[in-house]
mmCIF file of C-alpha atoms in Angstrom:
data_model
loop_
_atom_site.group_PDB
_atom_site.id
_atom_site.type_symbol
_atom_site.label_atom_id
_atom_site.label_comp_id
_atom_site.label_asym_id
_atom_site.label_seq_id
_atom_site.Cartn_x
_atom_site.Cartn_y
_atom_site.Cartn_z
ATOM 1 C CA MET C 1 104.271 107.247 83.586
ATOM 2 C CA LEU C 2 108.033 107.125 84.191
ATOM 3 C CA LYS C 3 108.189 110.916 84.201
ATOM 4 C CA ALA C 4 105.349 111.072 86.730
ATOM 5 C CA ILE C 5 107.233 108.689 89.021
ATOM 6 C CA GLN C 6 110.446 110.702 88.720
ATOM 7 C CA THR C 7 108.730 114.015 89.507
ATOM 8 C CA ASN C 8 106.377 112.780 92.248
ATOM 9 C CA THR C 9 108.451 112.035 95.350
ATOM 10 C CA ASN C 10 105.604 110.409 97.272
ATOM 11 C CA LEU C 11 104.704 108.099 94.373
ATOM 12 C CA LYS C 12 108.339 107.091 93.884
ATOM 13 C CA THR C 13 108.726 106.443 97.612
ATOM 14 C CA ALA C 14 105.573 104.296 97.673
ATOM 15 C CA LEU C 15 106.765 102.162 94.754
ATOM 16 C CA VAL C 16 110.231 101.738 96.260
ATOM 17 C CA PHE C 17 108.659 100.762 99.590
ATOM 18 C CA LEU C 18 106.498 98.151 97.869
ATOM 19 C CA LEU C 19 109.603 96.668 96.232
ATOM 20 C CA LEU C 20 111.553 96.570 99.507
ATOM 21 C CA PHE C 21 108.523 95.152 101.346
ATOM 22 C CA VAL C 22 108.043 92.297 98.878
ATOM 23 C CA ILE C 23 111.677 91.174 98.517
ATOM 24 C CA PRO C 24 112.105 89.457 101.951
ATOM 25 C CA ILE C 25 108.647 87.874 101.700
ATOM 26 C CA ALA C 26 109.336 86.534 98.197
ATOM 27 C CA LEU C 27 112.807 85.217 99.040
ATOM 28 C CA GLY C 28 111.581 83.727 102.304
ATOM 29 C CA THR C 29 108.668 82.016 100.547
ATOM 30 C CA VAL C 30 110.824 80.550 97.783
ATOM 31 C CA LEU C 31 114.029 79.755 99.681
ATOM 32 C CA GLY C 32 112.767 79.598 103.277
ATOM 33 C CA TYR C 33 113.316 82.095 106.083
ATOM 34 C CA GLN C 34 115.883 79.972 107.897
ATOM 35 C CA THR C 35 117.975 79.331 104.768
ATOM 36 C CA ILE C 36 120.097 81.513 102.508
ATOM 37 C CA GLY C 37 116.945 83.471 101.605
ATOM 38 C CA GLY C 38 116.844 84.978 105.058
ATOM 39 C CA TYR C 39 120.379 86.326 104.724
ATOM 40 C CA LEU C 40 120.290 87.224 101.038
ATOM 41 C CA SER C 41 117.460 89.740 101.373
ATOM 42 C CA PRO C 42 119.228 92.280 103.679
ATOM 43 C CA LEU C 43 122.180 92.340 101.275
ATOM 44 C CA LEU C 44 119.826 92.910 98.351
ATOM 45 C CA LEU C 45 117.939 95.649 100.239
ATOM 46 C CA LEU C 46 121.219 97.376 101.079
ATOM 47 C CA ILE C 47 122.357 97.281 97.440
ATOM 48 C CA ILE C 48 119.029 98.737 96.270
ATOM 49 C CA THR C 49 119.259 101.487 98.902
ATOM 50 C CA TRP C 50 122.820 102.286 97.794
ATOM 51 C CA LEU C 51 121.730 102.448 94.131
ATOM 52 C CA LEU C 52 118.822 104.763 94.984
ATOM 53 C CA TYR C 53 121.096 107.220 96.764
ATOM 54 C CA ARG C 54 123.755 106.916 94.073
ATOM 55 C CA GLY C 55 121.125 107.926 91.511
ATOM 56 C CA GLU C 56 120.593 111.094 93.564
ATOM 57 C CA ASN C 57 124.357 111.762 93.849
ATOM 58 C CA LYS C 58 124.210 110.855 97.531
ATOM 59 C CA THR C 59 125.662 108.073 99.667
ATOM 60 C CA LEU C 60 124.573 105.725 102.416
ATOM 61 C CA ASP C 61 125.696 108.449 104.809
ATOM 62 C CA GLU C 62 122.114 109.752 104.446
ATOM 63 C CA LEU C 63 121.260 106.858 106.753
ATOM 64 C CA GLY C 64 124.488 107.088 108.744
ATOM 65 C CA LEU C 65 125.611 103.719 107.384
ATOM 66 C CA ILE C 66 129.101 104.784 106.326
ATOM 67 C CA PRO C 67 131.438 102.963 108.775
ATOM 68 C CA ARG C 68 132.730 105.604 111.167
ATOM 69 C CA LYS C 69 133.607 105.271 114.830
ATOM 70 C CA LYS C 70 130.871 107.675 115.944
ATOM 71 C CA ASN C 71 128.323 105.591 114.025
ATOM 72 C CA TRP C 72 129.587 102.153 115.024
ATOM 73 C CA LEU C 73 129.502 102.975 118.738
ATOM 74 C CA PHE C 74 125.719 103.269 118.548
ATOM 75 C CA LEU C 75 125.456 99.583 117.585
ATOM 76 C CA PRO C 76 126.693 97.980 120.850
ATOM 77 C CA GLY C 77 125.104 100.823 122.805
ATOM 78 C CA GLY C 78 121.777 100.028 121.175
ATOM 79 C CA ILE C 79 122.092 96.310 121.948
ATOM 80 C CA ILE C 80 122.734 97.041 125.631
ATOM 81 C CA LEU C 81 119.895 99.565 125.847
ATOM 82 C CA GLY C 82 117.484 97.264 123.982
ATOM 83 C CA THR C 83 118.195 94.409 126.390
ATOM 84 C CA ALA C 84 117.732 96.771 129.349
ATOM 85 C CA ILE C 85 114.367 97.928 127.956
ATOM 86 C CA VAL C 86 113.064 94.348 127.897
ATOM 87 C CA PHE C 87 114.271 93.745 131.463
ATOM 88 C CA LEU C 88 112.708 97.002 132.670
ATOM 89 C CA SER C 89 109.430 96.145 130.921
ATOM 90 C CA LEU C 90 109.334 92.781 132.691
ATOM 91 C CA LEU C 91 109.939 94.435 136.060
ATOM 92 C CA VAL C 92 107.064 96.834 135.424
ATOM 93 C CA GLN C 93 104.819 93.951 134.358
ATOM 94 C CA MET C 94 105.479 92.342 137.739
ATOM 95 C CA ILE C 95 103.461 95.172 139.279
ATOM 96 C CA ASN C 96 100.492 93.861 137.318
ATOM 97 C CA VAL C 97 101.075 90.078 137.400
ATOM 98 C CA LYS C 98 103.422 88.101 139.656
ATOM 99 C CA VAL C 99 106.288 86.590 137.670
ATOM 100 C CA ASN C 100 109.016 84.224 138.871
ATOM 101 C CA PHE C 101 112.553 84.579 137.464
ATOM 102 C CA VAL C 102 114.577 81.335 137.334
ATOM 103 C CA MET C 103 118.145 81.014 136.036
ATOM 104 C CA ASN C 104 118.201 78.183 133.518
ATOM 105 C CA PRO C 105 120.444 75.381 134.865
ATOM 106 C CA LYS C 106 120.665 73.846 131.376
ATOM 107 C CA ALA C 107 121.407 77.059 129.491
ATOM 108 C CA ASP C 108 123.685 76.631 126.475
ATOM 109 C CA TYR C 109 125.657 79.876 126.422
ATOM 110 C CA LEU C 110 126.991 79.272 122.923
ATOM 111 C CA GLN C 111 123.449 78.820 121.626
ATOM 112 C CA ILE C 112 122.283 81.929 123.492
ATOM 113 C CA ALA C 113 125.120 84.026 122.046
ATOM 114 C CA GLY C 114 124.473 82.519 118.613
ATOM 115 C CA GLY C 115 120.945 83.872 118.806
ATOM 116 C CA LEU C 116 122.411 87.312 118.124
ATOM 117 C CA PHE C 117 123.490 86.231 114.653
ATOM 118 C CA PHE C 118 120.384 84.146 114.034
ATOM 119 C CA ILE C 119 118.063 87.163 114.297
ATOM 120 C CA LEU C 120 120.334 89.778 112.701
ATOM 121 C CA ALA C 121 119.111 89.311 109.114
ATOM 122 C CA GLY C 122 115.494 89.953 110.096
ATOM 123 C CA VAL C 123 116.439 93.060 112.066
ATOM 124 C CA ILE C 124 118.389 94.549 109.137
ATOM 125 C CA ASN C 125 115.519 93.737 106.764
ATOM 126 C CA GLU C 126 113.018 95.610 108.910
ATOM 127 C CA GLU C 127 115.255 98.603 109.556
ATOM 128 C CA LEU C 128 116.043 99.114 105.862
ATOM 129 C CA ILE C 129 112.371 98.748 104.924
ATOM 130 C CA PHE C 130 110.727 100.771 107.696
ATOM 131 C CA ARG C 131 113.402 103.217 108.886
ATOM 132 C CA GLY C 132 115.569 103.418 105.772
ATOM 133 C CA TYR C 133 115.326 105.220 102.434
ATOM 134 C CA CYS C 134 111.524 105.389 102.257
ATOM 135 C CA PHE C 135 111.033 106.593 105.830
ATOM 136 C CA LYS C 136 113.728 109.255 105.436
ATOM 137 C CA LYS C 137 112.213 110.500 102.172
ATOM 138 C CA THR C 138 108.729 110.611 103.683
ATOM 139 C CA ALA C 139 109.957 112.485 106.763
ATOM 140 C CA ASP C 140 111.880 114.996 104.628
ATOM 141 C CA LYS C 141 108.896 115.572 102.335
ATOM 142 C CA ASN C 142 105.930 115.403 104.725
ATOM 143 C CA GLY C 143 107.372 115.817 108.220
ATOM 144 C CA ILE C 144 108.349 113.388 110.969
ATOM 145 C CA LEU C 145 104.826 113.084 112.428
ATOM 146 C CA ILE C 146 103.239 112.006 109.137
ATOM 147 C CA ALA C 147 106.132 109.646 108.411
ATOM 148 C CA ASN C 148 105.829 108.017 111.833
ATOM 149 C CA ILE C 149 102.066 107.526 111.502
ATOM 150 C CA ILE C 150 102.434 105.909 108.078
ATOM 151 C CA PHE C 151 105.371 103.664 108.884
ATOM 152 C CA ALA C 152 104.145 102.676 112.349
ATOM 153 C CA PHE C 153 100.975 101.367 110.692
ATOM 154 C CA LEU C 154 102.939 99.620 107.925
ATOM 155 C CA PHE C 155 105.202 98.044 110.554
ATOM 156 C CA MET C 156 102.078 96.617 112.211
ATOM 157 C CA VAL C 157 100.840 95.242 108.883
ATOM 158 C CA TRP C 158 104.231 93.606 108.345
ATOM 159 C CA HIS C 159 103.839 91.762 111.649
ATOM 160 C CA TRP C 160 100.260 90.781 110.827
ATOM 161 C CA ILE C 161 101.715 88.978 107.820
ATOM 162 C CA SER C 162 104.671 87.401 109.638
ATOM 163 C CA TRP C 163 102.449 86.318 112.548
ATOM 164 C CA ASN C 164 99.697 85.106 110.199
ATOM 165 C CA ALA C 165 97.332 87.231 112.269
ATOM 166 C CA TRP C 166 94.759 88.203 109.633
ATOM 167 C CA GLY C 167 91.286 87.812 111.131
ATOM 168 C CA ASN C 168 92.664 87.168 114.625
ATOM 169 C CA TRP C 169 91.563 90.478 116.105
ATOM 170 C CA PRO C 170 93.130 90.079 119.575
ATOM 171 C CA VAL C 171 96.538 89.477 117.971
ATOM 172 C CA MET C 172 96.013 92.227 115.392
ATOM 173 C CA LEU C 173 95.106 94.754 118.089
ATOM 174 C CA GLY C 174 97.877 93.512 120.377
ATOM 175 C CA SER C 175 100.392 94.182 117.616
ATOM 176 C CA ILE C 176 100.059 97.902 118.357
ATOM 177 C CA THR C 177 103.168 97.292 120.469
ATOM 178 C CA THR C 178 105.090 96.924 117.194
ATOM 179 C CA ALA C 179 103.883 100.383 116.154
ATOM 180 C CA ILE C 180 105.250 101.725 119.434
ATOM 181 C CA GLY C 181 108.481 99.888 118.665
ATOM 182 C CA HIS C 182 108.666 101.785 115.376
ATOM 183 C CA ILE C 183 108.477 105.071 117.292
ATOM 184 C CA LEU C 184 111.467 103.990 119.397
ATOM 185 C CA PHE C 185 113.567 102.844 116.439
ATOM 186 C CA ALA C 186 112.684 105.868 114.304
ATOM 187 C CA THR C 187 113.513 108.234 117.169
ATOM 188 C CA ALA C 188 116.851 106.476 117.676
ATOM 189 C CA PHE C 189 117.665 106.859 113.986
ATOM 190 C CA LEU C 190 116.605 110.499 113.677
ATOM 191 C CA SER C 191 118.273 111.529 116.935
ATOM 192 C CA SER C 192 121.605 109.833 116.246
ATOM 193 C CA ARG C 193 121.529 110.319 112.461
ATOM 194 C CA THR C 194 122.643 106.724 112.045
ATOM 195 C CA LEU C 195 120.599 103.607 111.420
ATOM 196 C CA TYR C 196 123.132 101.672 113.502
ATOM 197 C CA PHE C 197 121.430 102.920 116.668
ATOM 198 C CA ALA C 198 118.026 101.680 115.517
ATOM 199 C CA ILE C 199 119.545 98.365 114.417
ATOM 200 C CA GLY C 200 121.260 97.968 117.794
ATOM 201 C CA LEU C 201 118.096 98.700 119.770
ATOM 202 C CA HIS C 202 115.994 96.397 117.610
ATOM 203 C CA TRP C 203 118.663 93.697 117.760
ATOM 204 C CA GLY C 204 118.979 93.916 121.544
ATOM 205 C CA ILE C 205 115.217 93.815 122.127
ATOM 206 C CA ASN C 206 114.684 90.824 119.839
ATOM 207 C CA TRP C 207 117.660 88.968 121.327
ATOM 208 C CA ALA C 208 116.455 89.582 124.873
ATOM 209 C CA GLN C 209 112.958 88.376 123.991
ATOM 210 C CA HIS C 210 114.251 85.263 122.213
ATOM 211 C CA ASN C 211 117.317 84.208 124.182
ATOM 212 C CA ILE C 212 117.670 86.116 127.459
ATOM 213 C CA PHE C 213 114.124 85.919 128.834
ATOM 214 C CA GLY C 214 111.377 83.441 128.009
ATOM 215 C CA PHE C 215 107.977 82.561 129.478
ATOM 216 C CA TYR C 216 107.468 78.819 129.972
ATOM 217 C CA PRO C 217 105.097 76.655 132.045
ATOM 218 C CA ALA C 218 106.507 75.737 135.446
ATOM 219 C CA ALA C 219 106.426 72.032 134.528
ATOM 220 C CA ASP C 220 108.664 72.640 131.493
ATOM 221 C CA ILE C 221 111.079 74.742 133.546
ATOM 222 C CA GLN C 222 111.532 71.880 136.008
ATOM 223 C CA SER C 223 111.630 68.958 133.573
ATOM 224 C CA ASN C 224 112.839 70.191 130.188
ATOM 225 C CA PRO C 225 114.077 73.802 130.172
ATOM 226 C CA PRO C 226 115.055 75.127 126.718
ATOM 227 C CA ALA C 227 118.828 75.402 126.331
ATOM 228 C CA GLY C 228 118.581 78.553 124.206
ATOM 229 C CA THR C 229 117.096 80.749 126.955
ATOM 230 C CA LEU C 230 119.109 82.183 129.858
ATOM 231 C CA ILE C 231 116.376 83.265 132.293
ATOM 232 C CA LEU C 232 113.092 81.373 132.497
ATOM 233 C CA LEU C 233 109.901 83.115 133.557
ATOM 234 C CA ASP C 234 106.591 81.738 134.712
ATOM 235 C CA SER C 235 103.544 83.133 136.420
ATOM 236 C CA PRO C 236 101.969 81.192 139.295
ATOM 237 C CA VAL C 237 98.651 82.795 138.330
ATOM 238 C CA GLN C 238 97.038 80.455 135.804
ATOM 239 C CA GLN C 239 94.411 82.917 134.601
ATOM 240 C CA ILE C 240 94.547 86.703 134.539
ATOM 241 C CA SER C 241 91.751 89.211 134.080
ATOM 242 C CA GLN C 242 91.157 91.094 130.831
ATOM 243 C CA PHE C 243 92.345 94.258 132.570
ATOM 244 C CA GLN C 244 95.623 92.587 133.540
ATOM 245 C CA GLU C 245 96.048 91.305 129.991
ATOM 246 C CA VAL C 246 95.565 94.809 128.602
ATOM 247 C CA MET C 247 97.986 96.269 131.137
ATOM 248 C CA ASN C 248 100.600 93.673 130.148
ATOM 249 C CA ASN C 249 100.689 95.433 126.772
ATOM 250 C CA VAL C 250 100.145 98.997 127.990
ATOM 251 C CA LEU C 251 102.883 99.097 130.646
ATOM 252 C CA PRO C 252 105.755 97.965 128.367
ATOM 253 C CA GLY C 253 104.427 100.334 125.705
ATOM 254 C CA LEU C 254 104.691 103.244 128.122
ATOM 255 C CA ILE C 255 108.259 102.211 128.984
ATOM 256 C CA VAL C 256 109.226 102.179 125.295
ATOM 257 C CA LEU C 257 107.610 105.564 124.635
ATOM 258 C CA GLY C 258 109.355 106.984 127.696
ATOM 259 C CA ILE C 259 112.750 105.756 126.470
ATOM 260 C CA ALA C 260 112.052 107.196 123.012
ATOM 261 C CA TRP C 261 111.226 110.567 124.584
ATOM 262 C CA LEU C 262 114.424 110.515 126.666
ATOM 263 C CA ILE C 263 116.517 109.716 123.573
ATOM 264 C CA TRP C 264 114.918 112.590 121.669
ATOM 265 C CA ILE C 265 115.366 115.073 124.508
ATOM 266 C CA TYR C 266 118.968 114.030 125.184
ATOM 267 C CA ARG C 267 120.065 114.313 121.562
ATOM 268 C CA LYS C 268 118.179 117.580 121.132
ATOM 269 C CA ARG C 269 119.995 119.124 124.094
ATOM 270 C CA ALA C 270 123.324 117.646 122.981
ATOM 271 C CA THR C 271 123.080 119.432 119.623
ATOM 272 C CA VAL C 272 122.168 122.838 121.085
#
């Protein structure tokens, strides 16, 4: 059995993926996601990834994780671009549904900035699991298209679990946006040859969605705005049509795919 695992790249990759997939869930279940368990798992995933490459006489440079200036610059660049993507998606959504932007008068800037560190562990977990060792091995063995199909689906399943969405078909189908997110992050990684770009993008998008922009009822915005959100959004339209609801997912998805295409084209031309 051990020999079969060692000689079958796809089988080995699947077993490694299962291990990486389970670790954050197990630690989060036992220790809690907002405790040390949430920050222990990315360190453990990184050590396992390092050991896997060391066993192949390789280094973390396979994922562009060796600290170099050209790699590190992609991290802040990704954060800025990720935040811009969320803002652009909201502007496009305004074509479909009217949205009011209100600067939060009770914003706590320290809490908003702290949100960057609060979500970092989860971002690193997901990048190492879904765009790390296993994704790279699958892409090298079976091609980028096959790897993206497999890991985009697995990324959706991951969110079904974290959102407790099993059986809730509207949420399960709506989570296709996470599969599109995988395409963006995977393209960023493959184009830049460093996972720092994918981490930065993912980090910036999550931060913008959690701490920069937030949808709240108009009554809450006026009486008790959340201190951890910079810009408050509300729609004066109480009910929207099914078509508008679908378009609220489709339009941002098209923006993300367009950005992914531009990243791929730019890096492809830059290396010619």
